[in-house]
């Protein structure tokens, strides 16, 4: 019985999406919001194929953007800092702050956080757990603004909802931009912010068409293909 119900749900979802159509960003966001059917608040995910060669260091597109409406979830933040900067991080709402003690916790299997920030003078300590943080996408980086002495503002920005994006080996950027409960308009405004950030991040050495194709979907929903041409900067 459970399988039949699931089949009906998926069929109903797909019926809301025209398979061969390229939707405008605004239309796509509205359609994606309408496909919500799970018992939890599904995440809105965007995939964008870029005309870059990720093997080249200067075309390894990566960054972050503060979304107008956040991500719709509680973001747990860990900070590597000491002295006054550690106090600033705590006051700004960081969930865990430390140095060598945090290194040991992570080595022991502690990963109860979604984002990691570090002051530049703490990167030697962070490096000790780089092989643990890196594969989980948690390694702090100057490119996404998570290696900084501006700890307080960064903690607040991350907890408010900041989308991180990074091109993978296939030249595709995957990013979460909110929740189904946001509705079409808020999803649209967050999506606009992401595409604007991607256009700003275009490598000067990138040749040909930069934004090649894009789609969006909910965690459990069908993909919606987007008309990428109006989004090119």
Coordinates of N, CA and C in Angstrom, one line a residue:
X1 N 0.8 -1.2 0.0 CA 0.0 0.0 0.0 C 0.9 1.3 0.0
X2 N 1.9 1.2 0.8 CA 2.8 2.4 0.9 C 3.4 2.8 -0.4
X3 N 3.8 1.8 -1.2 CA 4.4 2.0 -2.5 C 3.4 2.7 -3.5
X4 N 2.1 2.2 -3.4 CA 1.1 2.8 -4.3 C 0.9 4.3 -4.0
X5 N 0.9 4.6 -2.6 CA 0.7 6.0 -2.2 C 1.9 6.8 -2.7
X6 N 3.1 6.3 -2.6 CA 4.2 7.0 -3.0 C 4.2 7.3 -4.5
X7 N 3.8 6.2 -5.2 CA 3.7 6.4 -6.7 C 2.7 7.5 -7.1
X8 N 1.5 7.5 -6.4 CA 0.5 8.5 -6.7 C 1.1 9.9 -6.4
X9 N 1.9 10.0 -5.3 CA 2.4 11.3 -4.9 C 3.4 11.8 -6.0
X10 N 4.3 10.9 -6.4 CA 5.3 11.3 -7.4 C 4.6 11.7 -8.7
X11 N 3.6 10.9 -9.1 CA 2.9 11.2 -10.3 C 2.2 12.5 -10.3
X12 N 1.6 12.9 -9.1 CA 1.0 14.2 -8.9 C 2.0 15.3 -9.0
X13 N 3.1 15.1 -8.4 CA 4.2 16.1 -8.5 C 4.6 16.4 -9.9
X14 N 4.9 15.3 -10.6 CA 5.4 15.4 -12.0 C 4.4 16.0 -12.9
X15 N 3.1 15.8 -12.6 CA 2.0 16.4 -13.4 C 2.0 17.9 -13.4
X16 N 2.7 18.5 -12.4 CA 2.7 19.9 -12.2 C 3.9 20.6 -13.0
X17 N 4.8 19.7 -13.6 CA 5.9 20.2 -14.3 C 5.9 19.7 -15.8
X18 N 6.0 20.7 -16.7 CA 6.0 20.3 -18.1 C 7.5 20.0 -18.5
X19 N 7.7 18.7 -18.8 CA 9.0 18.1 -19.0 C 9.9 18.9 -20.0
X20 N 9.3 19.3 -21.1 CA 10.1 19.9 -22.2 C 10.2 21.4 -22.0
X21 N 9.5 22.0 -21.1 CA 9.5 23.5 -20.9 C 10.6 24.0 -20.2
X22 N 11.1 25.2 -20.6 CA 12.1 26.0 -19.9 C 11.4 27.1 -19.2
X23 N 11.3 27.1 -17.9 CA 10.6 28.0 -17.1 C 11.4 29.3 -16.8
X24 N 10.8 30.4 -16.8 CA 11.5 31.6 -16.3 C 11.8 31.4 -14.9
X25 N 12.7 32.1 -14.3 CA 13.1 31.9 -12.9 C 11.8 32.1 -12.0
X26 N 11.1 33.1 -12.3 CA 9.9 33.4 -11.4 C 8.9 32.3 -11.5
X27 N 8.6 31.8 -12.8 CA 7.7 30.7 -13.0 C 8.2 29.4 -12.3
X28 N 9.5 29.2 -12.5 CA 10.1 28.0 -11.9 C 10.0 27.9 -10.4
X29 N 10.2 29.1 -9.8 CA 10.1 29.1 -8.3 C 8.7 28.8 -7.8
X30 N 7.7 29.4 -8.6 CA 6.3 29.1 -8.2 C 5.9 27.7 -8.4
X31 N 6.4 27.1 -9.5 CA 6.1 25.6 -9.8 C 6.8 24.8 -8.7
X32 N 8.0 25.0 -8.4 CA 8.7 24.2 -7.4 C 8.0 24.3 -6.1
X33 N 7.6 25.5 -5.7 CA 6.9 25.6 -4.4 C 5.6 24.8 -4.4
X34 N 5.0 24.7 -5.6 CA 3.7 23.9 -5.7 C 3.9 22.4 -5.6
X35 N 5.1 21.9 -5.8 CA 5.3 20.5 -5.8 C 5.6 19.9 -4.4
X36 N 5.5 20.8 -3.4 CA 5.8 20.3 -2.0 C 4.7 19.2 -1.6
X37 N 5.2 18.1 -1.1 CA 4.2 17.0 -0.7 C 4.8 16.2 0.4
X38 N 6.0 16.4 0.8 CA 6.6 15.6 1.9 C 6.0 16.0 3.3
X39 N 6.3 15.2 4.3 CA 5.8 15.5 5.6 C 6.7 16.5 6.4
X40 N 7.8 16.9 5.7 CA 8.7 17.8 6.3 C 8.9 19.0 5.4
X41 N 9.5 20.1 5.9 CA 9.7 21.3 5.0 C 10.9 21.1 4.1
X42 N 10.6 20.8 2.9 CA 11.7 20.4 2.0 C 12.6 21.6 1.6
X43 N 13.8 21.3 1.3 CA 14.8 22.3 0.9 C 14.7 22.6 -0.6
X44 N 14.8 23.8 -0.9 CA 14.9 24.2 -2.4 C 16.3 24.1 -2.8
X45 N 16.6 23.3 -3.8 CA 17.9 23.2 -4.3 C 18.1 23.6 -5.7
X46 N 19.2 24.3 -6.0 CA 19.4 24.8 -7.4 C 20.7 24.1 -7.9
X47 N 20.7 23.7 -9.2 CA 21.9 23.2 -9.8 C 22.2 24.0 -11.1
X48 N 23.4 24.5 -11.2 CA 23.7 25.4 -12.3 C 25.0 24.9 -13.0
X49 N 24.9 24.6 -14.3 CA 26.1 24.2 -15.0 C 26.8 25.4 -15.5
X50 N 28.1 25.5 -15.2 CA 28.9 26.6 -15.6 C 29.9 26.3 -16.7
X51 N 30.2 27.2 -17.5 CA 31.2 27.0 -18.6 C 32.6 27.3 -18.1
X52 N 33.1 26.5 -17.1 CA 34.4 26.7 -16.6 C 35.1 25.4 -16.5
X53 N 36.4 25.4 -16.3 CA 37.2 24.2 -16.1 C 37.7 24.2 -14.7
X54 N 36.9 23.4 -13.8 CA 37.3 23.4 -12.4 C 38.7 22.9 -12.1
X55 N 39.3 22.2 -13.1 CA 40.7 21.8 -12.8 C 41.7 22.9 -12.8
X56 N 41.3 24.1 -13.4 CA 42.1 25.3 -13.3 C 41.8 26.1 -12.1
X57 N 42.8 26.4 -11.3 CA 42.6 27.1 -10.0 C 41.8 28.4 -10.1
X58 N 42.1 29.1 -11.2 CA 41.4 30.4 -11.4 C 40.0 30.3 -11.9
X59 N 39.5 29.0 -12.1 CA 38.2 28.8 -12.6 C 37.4 28.0 -11.6
X60 N 37.9 27.8 -10.4 CA 37.3 27.0 -9.4 C 36.3 27.9 -8.6
X61 N 35.2 28.1 -9.2 CA 34.2 29.1 -8.7 C 33.7 28.7 -7.3
X62 N 33.9 29.5 -6.3 CA 33.4 29.3 -5.0 C 33.1 30.6 -4.2
X63 N 32.1 30.6 -3.4 CA 31.8 31.8 -2.7 C 30.6 31.6 -1.8
X64 N 30.1 32.7 -1.3 CA 28.9 32.6 -0.4 C 28.1 33.9 -0.6
X65 N 26.8 33.8 -0.3 CA 25.9 35.0 -0.5 C 24.9 35.0 0.6
X66 N 24.7 36.2 1.2 CA 23.6 36.3 2.2 C 22.3 36.4 1.5
X67 N 21.4 35.5 1.8 CA 20.1 35.4 1.1 C 19.1 36.4 1.7
X68 N 18.3 37.1 0.9 CA 17.3 38.0 1.5 C 16.4 37.4 2.5
X69 N 16.1 36.1 2.4 CA 15.1 35.5 3.3 C 15.8 34.3 4.1
X70 N 17.1 34.3 4.1 CA 17.8 33.2 4.8 C 17.6 31.8 4.2
X71 N 18.0 30.8 5.0 CA 17.8 29.4 4.5 C 16.7 28.7 5.2
X72 N 16.0 29.3 6.2 CA 14.9 28.7 6.8 C 15.3 27.6 7.7
X73 N 16.5 27.6 8.2 CA 16.8 26.5 9.2 C 17.8 27.1 10.2
X74 N 17.9 26.4 11.3 CA 18.9 26.8 12.4 C 20.3 26.3 11.9
X75 N 21.2 27.3 11.9 CA 22.6 26.9 11.4 C 23.5 26.9 12.7
X76 N 24.1 25.8 12.9 CA 25.0 25.7 14.0 C 26.4 26.0 13.6
X77 N 27.0 27.0 14.3 CA 28.3 27.5 13.9 C 29.4 27.2 14.9
X78 N 30.5 26.7 14.4 CA 31.7 26.4 15.2 C 32.8 27.5 14.8
X79 N 33.5 28.0 15.8 CA 34.5 29.0 15.5 C 35.8 28.7 16.1
X80 N 36.9 28.7 15.3 CA 38.2 28.6 15.8 C 38.8 30.0 16.1
X81 N 38.9 30.4 17.4 CA 39.4 31.7 17.7 C 39.9 31.7 19.2
X82 N 40.6 32.7 19.5 CA 41.2 32.8 20.9 C 41.1 34.2 21.4
X83 N 41.2 34.4 22.7 CA 41.2 35.7 23.3 C 39.9 36.5 23.0
X84 N 40.1 37.8 22.6 CA 39.0 38.7 22.4 C 38.1 38.2 21.3
X85 N 38.7 37.6 20.2 CA 37.9 37.1 19.1 C 37.1 35.9 19.5
X86 N 37.5 35.1 20.4 CA 36.7 34.0 20.9 C 35.5 34.6 21.7
X87 N 35.7 35.6 22.5 CA 34.6 36.3 23.2 C 33.6 36.9 22.3
X88 N 34.1 37.5 21.2 CA 33.3 38.1 20.2 C 32.4 37.1 19.5
X89 N 33.0 35.9 19.2 CA 32.2 34.9 18.6 C 31.1 34.4 19.5
X90 N 31.4 34.2 20.7 CA 30.4 33.7 21.7 C 29.3 34.7 21.8
X91 N 29.7 36.0 21.9 CA 28.6 37.0 22.1 C 27.8 37.1 20.8
X92 N 28.3 36.8 19.7 CA 27.6 36.9 18.4 C 26.6 35.7 18.2
X93 N 26.8 34.7 19.1 CA 25.9 33.6 19.0 C 26.5 32.3 18.4
X94 N 27.8 32.2 18.4 CA 28.4 30.9 17.9 C 28.1 29.8 18.9
X95 N 27.9 28.6 18.3 CA 27.4 27.5 19.1 C 28.6 26.8 19.9
X96 N 29.8 26.9 19.3 CA 30.9 26.3 20.0 C 32.2 27.1 19.5
X97 N 33.0 27.5 20.4 CA 34.2 28.3 20.2 C 35.4 27.6 20.8
X98 N 36.5 27.5 20.1 CA 37.7 26.9 20.7 C 38.9 26.9 19.9
X99 N 39.9 26.2 20.3 CA 41.2 26.1 19.6 C 41.6 24.6 19.6
X100 N 42.7 24.3 20.3 CA 43.2 23.0 20.4 C 42.1 22.0 21.0
X101 N 41.3 22.6 21.9 CA 40.2 21.7 22.5 C 39.2 21.3 21.5
X102 N 38.9 22.3 20.5 CA 37.9 22.0 19.5 C 38.5 21.0 18.5
X103 N 39.8 21.1 18.2 CA 40.5 20.2 17.4 C 40.4 18.7 17.9
X104 N 40.6 18.6 19.2 CA 40.5 17.3 19.8 C 39.1 16.7 19.8
X105 N 38.1 17.6 20.0 CA 36.7 17.2 19.9 C 36.4 16.6 18.5
X106 N 36.8 17.3 17.5 CA 36.6 16.9 16.1 C 37.3 15.6 15.8
X107 N 38.5 15.5 16.2 CA 39.2 14.2 16.1 C 38.5 13.1 16.7
X108 N 37.7 13.4 17.8 CA 37.0 12.4 18.5 C 35.6 12.1 17.9
X109 N 35.3 12.8 16.8 CA 34.0 12.5 16.1 C 32.9 13.5 16.3
X110 N 33.3 14.7 16.9 CA 32.3 15.7 17.1 C 32.1 16.5 15.8
X111 N 30.9 16.5 15.3 CA 30.5 17.3 14.1 C 29.2 17.9 14.3
X112 N 28.8 18.3 15.5 CA 27.5 18.9 15.7 C 27.5 20.4 15.3
X113 N 27.8 20.7 14.1 CA 27.8 22.0 13.5 C 27.6 22.0 12.0
X114 N 27.1 23.1 11.4 CA 26.9 23.2 10.0 C 27.9 24.0 9.3
X115 N 28.6 24.9 10.0 CA 29.5 25.8 9.4 C 30.7 26.1 10.3
X116 N 31.9 26.3 9.7 CA 33.1 26.6 10.5 C 33.7 27.9 10.1
X117 N 34.0 28.7 11.1 CA 34.6 30.0 10.9 C 36.0 30.0 11.6
X118 N 37.0 30.6 11.1 CA 38.3 30.6 11.8 C 39.0 32.0 11.6
X119 N 39.6 32.5 12.6 CA 40.5 33.6 12.4 C 41.8 33.2 11.7
X120 N 42.4 34.0 10.9 CA 43.6 33.6 10.2 C 44.7 33.0 11.0
X121 N 44.8 33.5 12.3 CA 45.9 33.0 13.1 C 45.6 31.6 13.7
X122 N 44.4 31.1 13.4 CA 44.0 29.8 14.0 C 44.1 28.7 12.9
X123 N 44.5 29.1 11.7 CA 44.4 28.1 10.6 C 45.4 26.9 10.7
X124 N 46.5 27.1 11.5 CA 47.4 26.0 11.8 C 46.6 24.9 12.6
X125 N 45.8 25.3 13.5 CA 45.0 24.4 14.3 C 44.0 23.7 13.4
X126 N 43.3 24.5 12.6 CA 42.3 24.0 11.7 C 42.9 23.0 10.8
X127 N 44.1 23.2 10.3 CA 44.8 22.3 9.4 C 44.9 20.9 9.9
X128 N 45.0 20.8 11.3 CA 45.1 19.5 11.9 C 43.9 18.6 11.7
X129 N 42.8 19.2 11.4 CA 41.5 18.4 11.1 C 41.0 18.7 9.7
X130 N 41.8 19.2 8.9 CA 41.4 19.6 7.5 C 40.9 18.4 6.8
X131 N 41.5 17.2 7.0 CA 41.1 16.0 6.3 C 39.7 15.5 6.8
X132 N 39.3 15.9 7.9 CA 38.0 15.6 8.5 C 36.9 16.6 8.0
X133 N 37.3 17.9 8.0 CA 36.4 18.9 7.7 C 36.2 19.0 6.2
X134 N 37.2 18.9 5.4 CA 37.2 19.1 3.9 C 36.1 18.2 3.2
X135 N 36.1 16.9 3.4 CA 35.2 16.1 2.7 C 33.7 16.4 3.1
X136 N 33.5 17.0 4.2 CA 32.2 17.4 4.7 C 31.8 18.8 4.2
X137 N 32.6 19.4 3.5 CA 32.4 20.8 3.0 C 32.4 21.8 4.1
X138 N 33.2 21.5 5.2 CA 33.2 22.4 6.4 C 34.5 23.2 6.5
X139 N 35.4 23.0 5.7 CA 36.7 23.7 5.8 C 36.6 25.2 5.6
X140 N 37.0 26.0 6.6 CA 37.0 27.4 6.4 C 37.8 27.9 5.2
X141 N 37.4 28.9 4.5 CA 38.1 29.4 3.3 C 37.9 30.9 3.2
X142 N 39.0 31.6 2.8 CA 38.9 33.1 2.6 C 37.9 33.4 1.4
X143 N 37.8 32.5 0.5 CA 37.0 32.7 -0.7 C 35.5 32.8 -0.3
X144 N 35.1 32.1 0.7 CA 33.7 32.2 1.1 C 33.5 33.0 2.4
X145 N 34.6 33.7 2.8 CA 34.5 34.6 3.9 C 34.5 34.0 5.3
X146 N 34.9 32.7 5.4 CA 34.9 32.1 6.7 C 36.3 32.0 7.4
X147 N 37.3 32.6 6.7 CA 38.6 32.8 7.4 C 38.7 34.3 7.5
X148 N 38.5 34.9 8.7 CA 38.4 36.3 8.9 C 38.6 36.7 10.4
X149 N 39.0 37.9 10.6 CA 39.1 38.5 11.9 C 37.7 39.1 12.3
X150 N 36.9 39.3 11.3 CA 35.6 39.9 11.5 C 34.6 38.8 11.9
X151 N 34.9 38.3 13.1 CA 34.2 37.1 13.6 C 32.7 37.4 13.9
X152 N 32.5 38.4 14.6 CA 31.1 38.7 15.1 C 30.1 38.8 13.9
X153 N 30.4 39.7 12.9 CA 29.5 39.9 11.8 C 29.4 38.6 11.0
X154 N 30.5 37.8 10.8 CA 30.4 36.6 10.1 C 29.6 35.6 10.7
X155 N 29.7 35.4 12.0 CA 28.8 34.5 12.8 C 27.3 34.9 12.6
X156 N 27.0 36.2 12.7 CA 25.7 36.6 12.6 C 25.1 36.4 11.2
X157 N 26.0 36.6 10.2 CA 25.6 36.4 8.8 C 25.3 35.0 8.5
X158 N 26.2 34.1 8.9 CA 26.0 32.6 8.7 C 24.8 32.1 9.4
X159 N 24.5 32.5 10.6 CA 23.4 32.1 11.3 C 22.1 32.6 10.8
X160 N 22.2 33.8 10.1 CA 21.0 34.4 9.5 C 20.6 33.6 8.3
X161 N 21.5 33.0 7.7 CA 21.2 32.2 6.5 C 22.0 32.6 5.3
X162 N 23.2 32.1 5.1 CA 24.0 32.4 4.0 C 24.3 31.2 3.1
X163 N 24.0 31.3 1.9 CA 24.2 30.1 1.0 C 25.6 30.1 0.5
X164 N 26.2 28.9 0.6 CA 27.5 28.7 0.1 C 27.4 27.9 -1.3
X165 N 28.3 28.3 -2.2 CA 28.2 27.6 -3.5 C 29.7 27.2 -3.9
X166 N 29.8 26.1 -4.6 CA 31.1 25.7 -5.1 C 30.9 24.8 -6.3
X167 N 31.7 25.0 -7.3 CA 31.6 24.2 -8.5 C 32.2 22.9 -8.2
X168 N 31.6 21.8 -8.7 CA 32.1 20.5 -8.5 C 33.0 20.1 -9.7
X169 N 33.5 18.8 -9.7 CA 34.4 18.4 -10.8 C 33.7 18.4 -12.2
X170 N 32.4 18.3 -12.2 CA 31.7 18.3 -13.5 C 31.3 19.7 -13.9
X171 N 31.7 20.7 -13.2 CA 31.4 22.1 -13.6 C 30.0 22.5 -13.1
X172 N 29.4 21.8 -12.2 CA 28.1 22.2 -11.7 C 28.1 22.7 -10.3
X173 N 27.4 23.8 -10.1 CA 27.2 24.4 -8.7 C 25.9 23.9 -8.2
X174 N 26.0 23.4 -6.9 CA 24.7 23.0 -6.2 C 24.6 23.9 -5.0
X175 N 23.4 24.4 -4.8 CA 23.2 25.3 -3.6 C 21.8 25.2 -3.1
X176 N 21.7 25.3 -1.8 CA 20.3 25.3 -1.2 C 20.0 26.8 -1.0
X177 N 18.7 27.1 -1.3 CA 18.3 28.6 -1.3 C 17.1 28.8 -0.5
X178 N 16.7 27.8 0.4 CA 15.5 28.1 1.2 C 14.7 26.9 1.4
X179 N 13.4 27.1 1.8 CA 12.5 26.0 2.1 C 11.2 26.1 1.3
X180 N 10.5 25.0 1.1 CA 9.3 25.0 0.4 C 8.3 26.0 1.0
X181 N 8.3 26.1 2.3 CA 7.3 26.9 3.0 C 7.5 28.4 2.7
X182 N 8.6 28.8 2.1 CA 8.8 30.2 1.8 C 7.8 30.7 0.8
X183 N 7.3 29.8 -0.1 CA 6.4 30.2 -1.2 C 7.2 30.7 -2.3
X184 N 6.6 30.9 -3.5 CA 7.2 31.2 -4.7 C 8.0 32.5 -4.7
X185 N 7.4 33.6 -4.1 CA 8.1 34.9 -4.2 C 9.4 34.9 -3.4
X186 N 9.4 34.4 -2.2 CA 10.6 34.4 -1.4 C 11.7 33.5 -2.0
X187 N 11.3 32.4 -2.6 CA 12.2 31.5 -3.2 C 12.8 32.2 -4.4
X188 N 12.0 32.9 -5.2 CA 12.4 33.7 -6.3 C 13.5 34.8 -5.9
X189 N 13.2 35.5 -4.9 CA 14.2 36.5 -4.5 C 15.5 36.0 -4.0
X190 N 15.4 34.8 -3.3 CA 16.7 34.1 -2.9 C 17.4 33.6 -4.1
X191 N 16.7 33.1 -5.1 CA 17.3 32.5 -6.3 C 18.0 33.7 -7.1
X192 N 17.3 34.8 -7.2 CA 17.9 35.9 -7.9 C 19.3 36.3 -7.3
X193 N 19.3 36.3 -5.9 CA 20.5 36.7 -5.2 C 21.6 35.7 -5.6
X194 N 21.3 34.4 -5.7 CA 22.3 33.4 -6.0 C 22.8 33.6 -7.4
X195 N 22.0 33.8 -8.4 CA 22.4 34.0 -9.8 C 23.2 35.3 -9.9
X196 N 22.9 36.3 -9.2 CA 23.7 37.5 -9.2 C 25.1 37.3 -8.7
X197 N 25.2 36.5 -7.6 CA 26.5 36.2 -7.0 C 27.3 35.3 -8.0
X198 N 26.7 34.4 -8.7 CA 27.4 33.6 -9.6 C 27.9 34.4 -10.8
X199 N 27.1 35.3 -11.3 CA 27.6 36.2 -12.3 C 28.8 37.1 -11.9
X200 N 28.7 37.5 -10.6 CA 29.9 38.3 -10.1 C 31.1 37.5 -10.0
X201 N 30.9 36.2 -9.8 CA 32.0 35.3 -9.5 C 32.6 34.7 -10.8
X202 N 32.1 35.1 -12.0 CA 32.6 34.6 -13.2 C 34.1 34.9 -13.4
X203 N 34.9 33.8 -13.6 CA 36.4 34.0 -13.8 C 36.7 34.8 -15.1
X204 N 37.6 35.6 -15.0 CA 38.0 36.4 -16.2 C 38.6 35.5 -17.3
X205 N 39.1 34.3 -16.9 CA 39.7 33.4 -17.9 C 38.6 32.5 -18.5
X206 N 37.4 32.6 -18.0 CA 36.3 31.7 -18.6 C 35.9 32.1 -20.0
X207 N 35.9 31.2 -20.9 CA 35.6 31.5 -22.3 C 34.2 30.9 -22.7
X208 N 33.6 31.5 -23.6 CA 32.3 31.0 -24.1 C 31.2 31.4 -23.1
X209 N 30.1 30.6 -23.2 CA 28.9 30.8 -22.4 C 29.2 30.4 -20.9
X210 N 29.0 31.3 -20.0 CA 29.3 31.0 -18.6 C 28.2 30.2 -17.9
X211 N 27.0 30.9 -17.8 CA 25.8 30.2 -17.3 C 25.2 29.3 -18.4
X212 N 25.4 28.0 -18.3 CA 25.0 27.2 -19.5 C 23.6 26.6 -19.3
X213 N 23.3 26.1 -18.1 CA 21.9 25.5 -17.9 C 21.7 25.5 -16.4
X214 N 20.4 25.4 -16.0 CA 20.1 25.4 -14.6 C 18.7 24.7 -14.4
X215 N 18.6 24.1 -13.2 CA 17.3 23.5 -12.8 C 17.2 23.7 -11.3
X216 N 16.0 23.5 -10.8 CA 15.7 23.6 -9.4 C 14.7 22.6 -9.0
X217 N 14.7 22.2 -7.7 CA 13.8 21.2 -7.2 C 13.7 21.3 -5.7
X218 N 12.7 20.6 -5.2 CA 12.6 20.4 -3.7 C 13.3 19.1 -3.4
X219 N 13.6 18.8 -2.2 CA 14.4 17.6 -1.8 C 13.7 16.4 -2.4
X220 N 12.4 16.3 -2.3 CA 11.7 15.1 -2.8 C 10.9 15.3 -4.1
X221 N 11.2 16.4 -4.7 CA 10.4 16.8 -5.9 C 11.1 16.7 -7.2
X222 N 10.3 16.8 -8.3 CA 10.9 16.7 -9.7 C 11.7 17.9 -10.0
X223 N 12.6 17.8 -10.9 CA 13.4 18.9 -11.4 C 12.6 19.8 -12.3
X224 N 12.9 21.1 -12.2 CA 12.2 22.1 -13.1 C 13.4 22.8 -13.8
X225 N 13.4 22.7 -15.2 CA 14.4 23.3 -16.0 C 14.1 24.8 -16.2
X226 N 15.2 25.6 -16.1 CA 15.1 27.0 -16.1 C 15.6 27.6 -17.4
X227 N 15.0 28.7 -17.9 CA 15.4 29.4 -19.1 C 16.6 30.3 -18.5
X228 N 17.8 29.9 -18.8 CA 19.0 30.6 -18.2 C 19.3 31.9 -18.9
X229 N 18.9 32.1 -20.2 CA 19.4 33.2 -21.0 C 19.1 34.6 -20.3
X230 N 18.0 34.8 -19.7 CA 17.8 36.2 -19.0 C 18.6 36.4 -17.8
X231 N 19.2 35.3 -17.3 CA 19.9 35.3 -16.0 C 21.4 35.6 -16.2
X232 N 21.8 35.6 -17.4 CA 23.2 35.8 -17.7 C 23.6 37.3 -17.5
X233 N 24.6 37.6 -16.8 CA 25.0 38.9 -16.5 C 25.8 39.6 -17.7

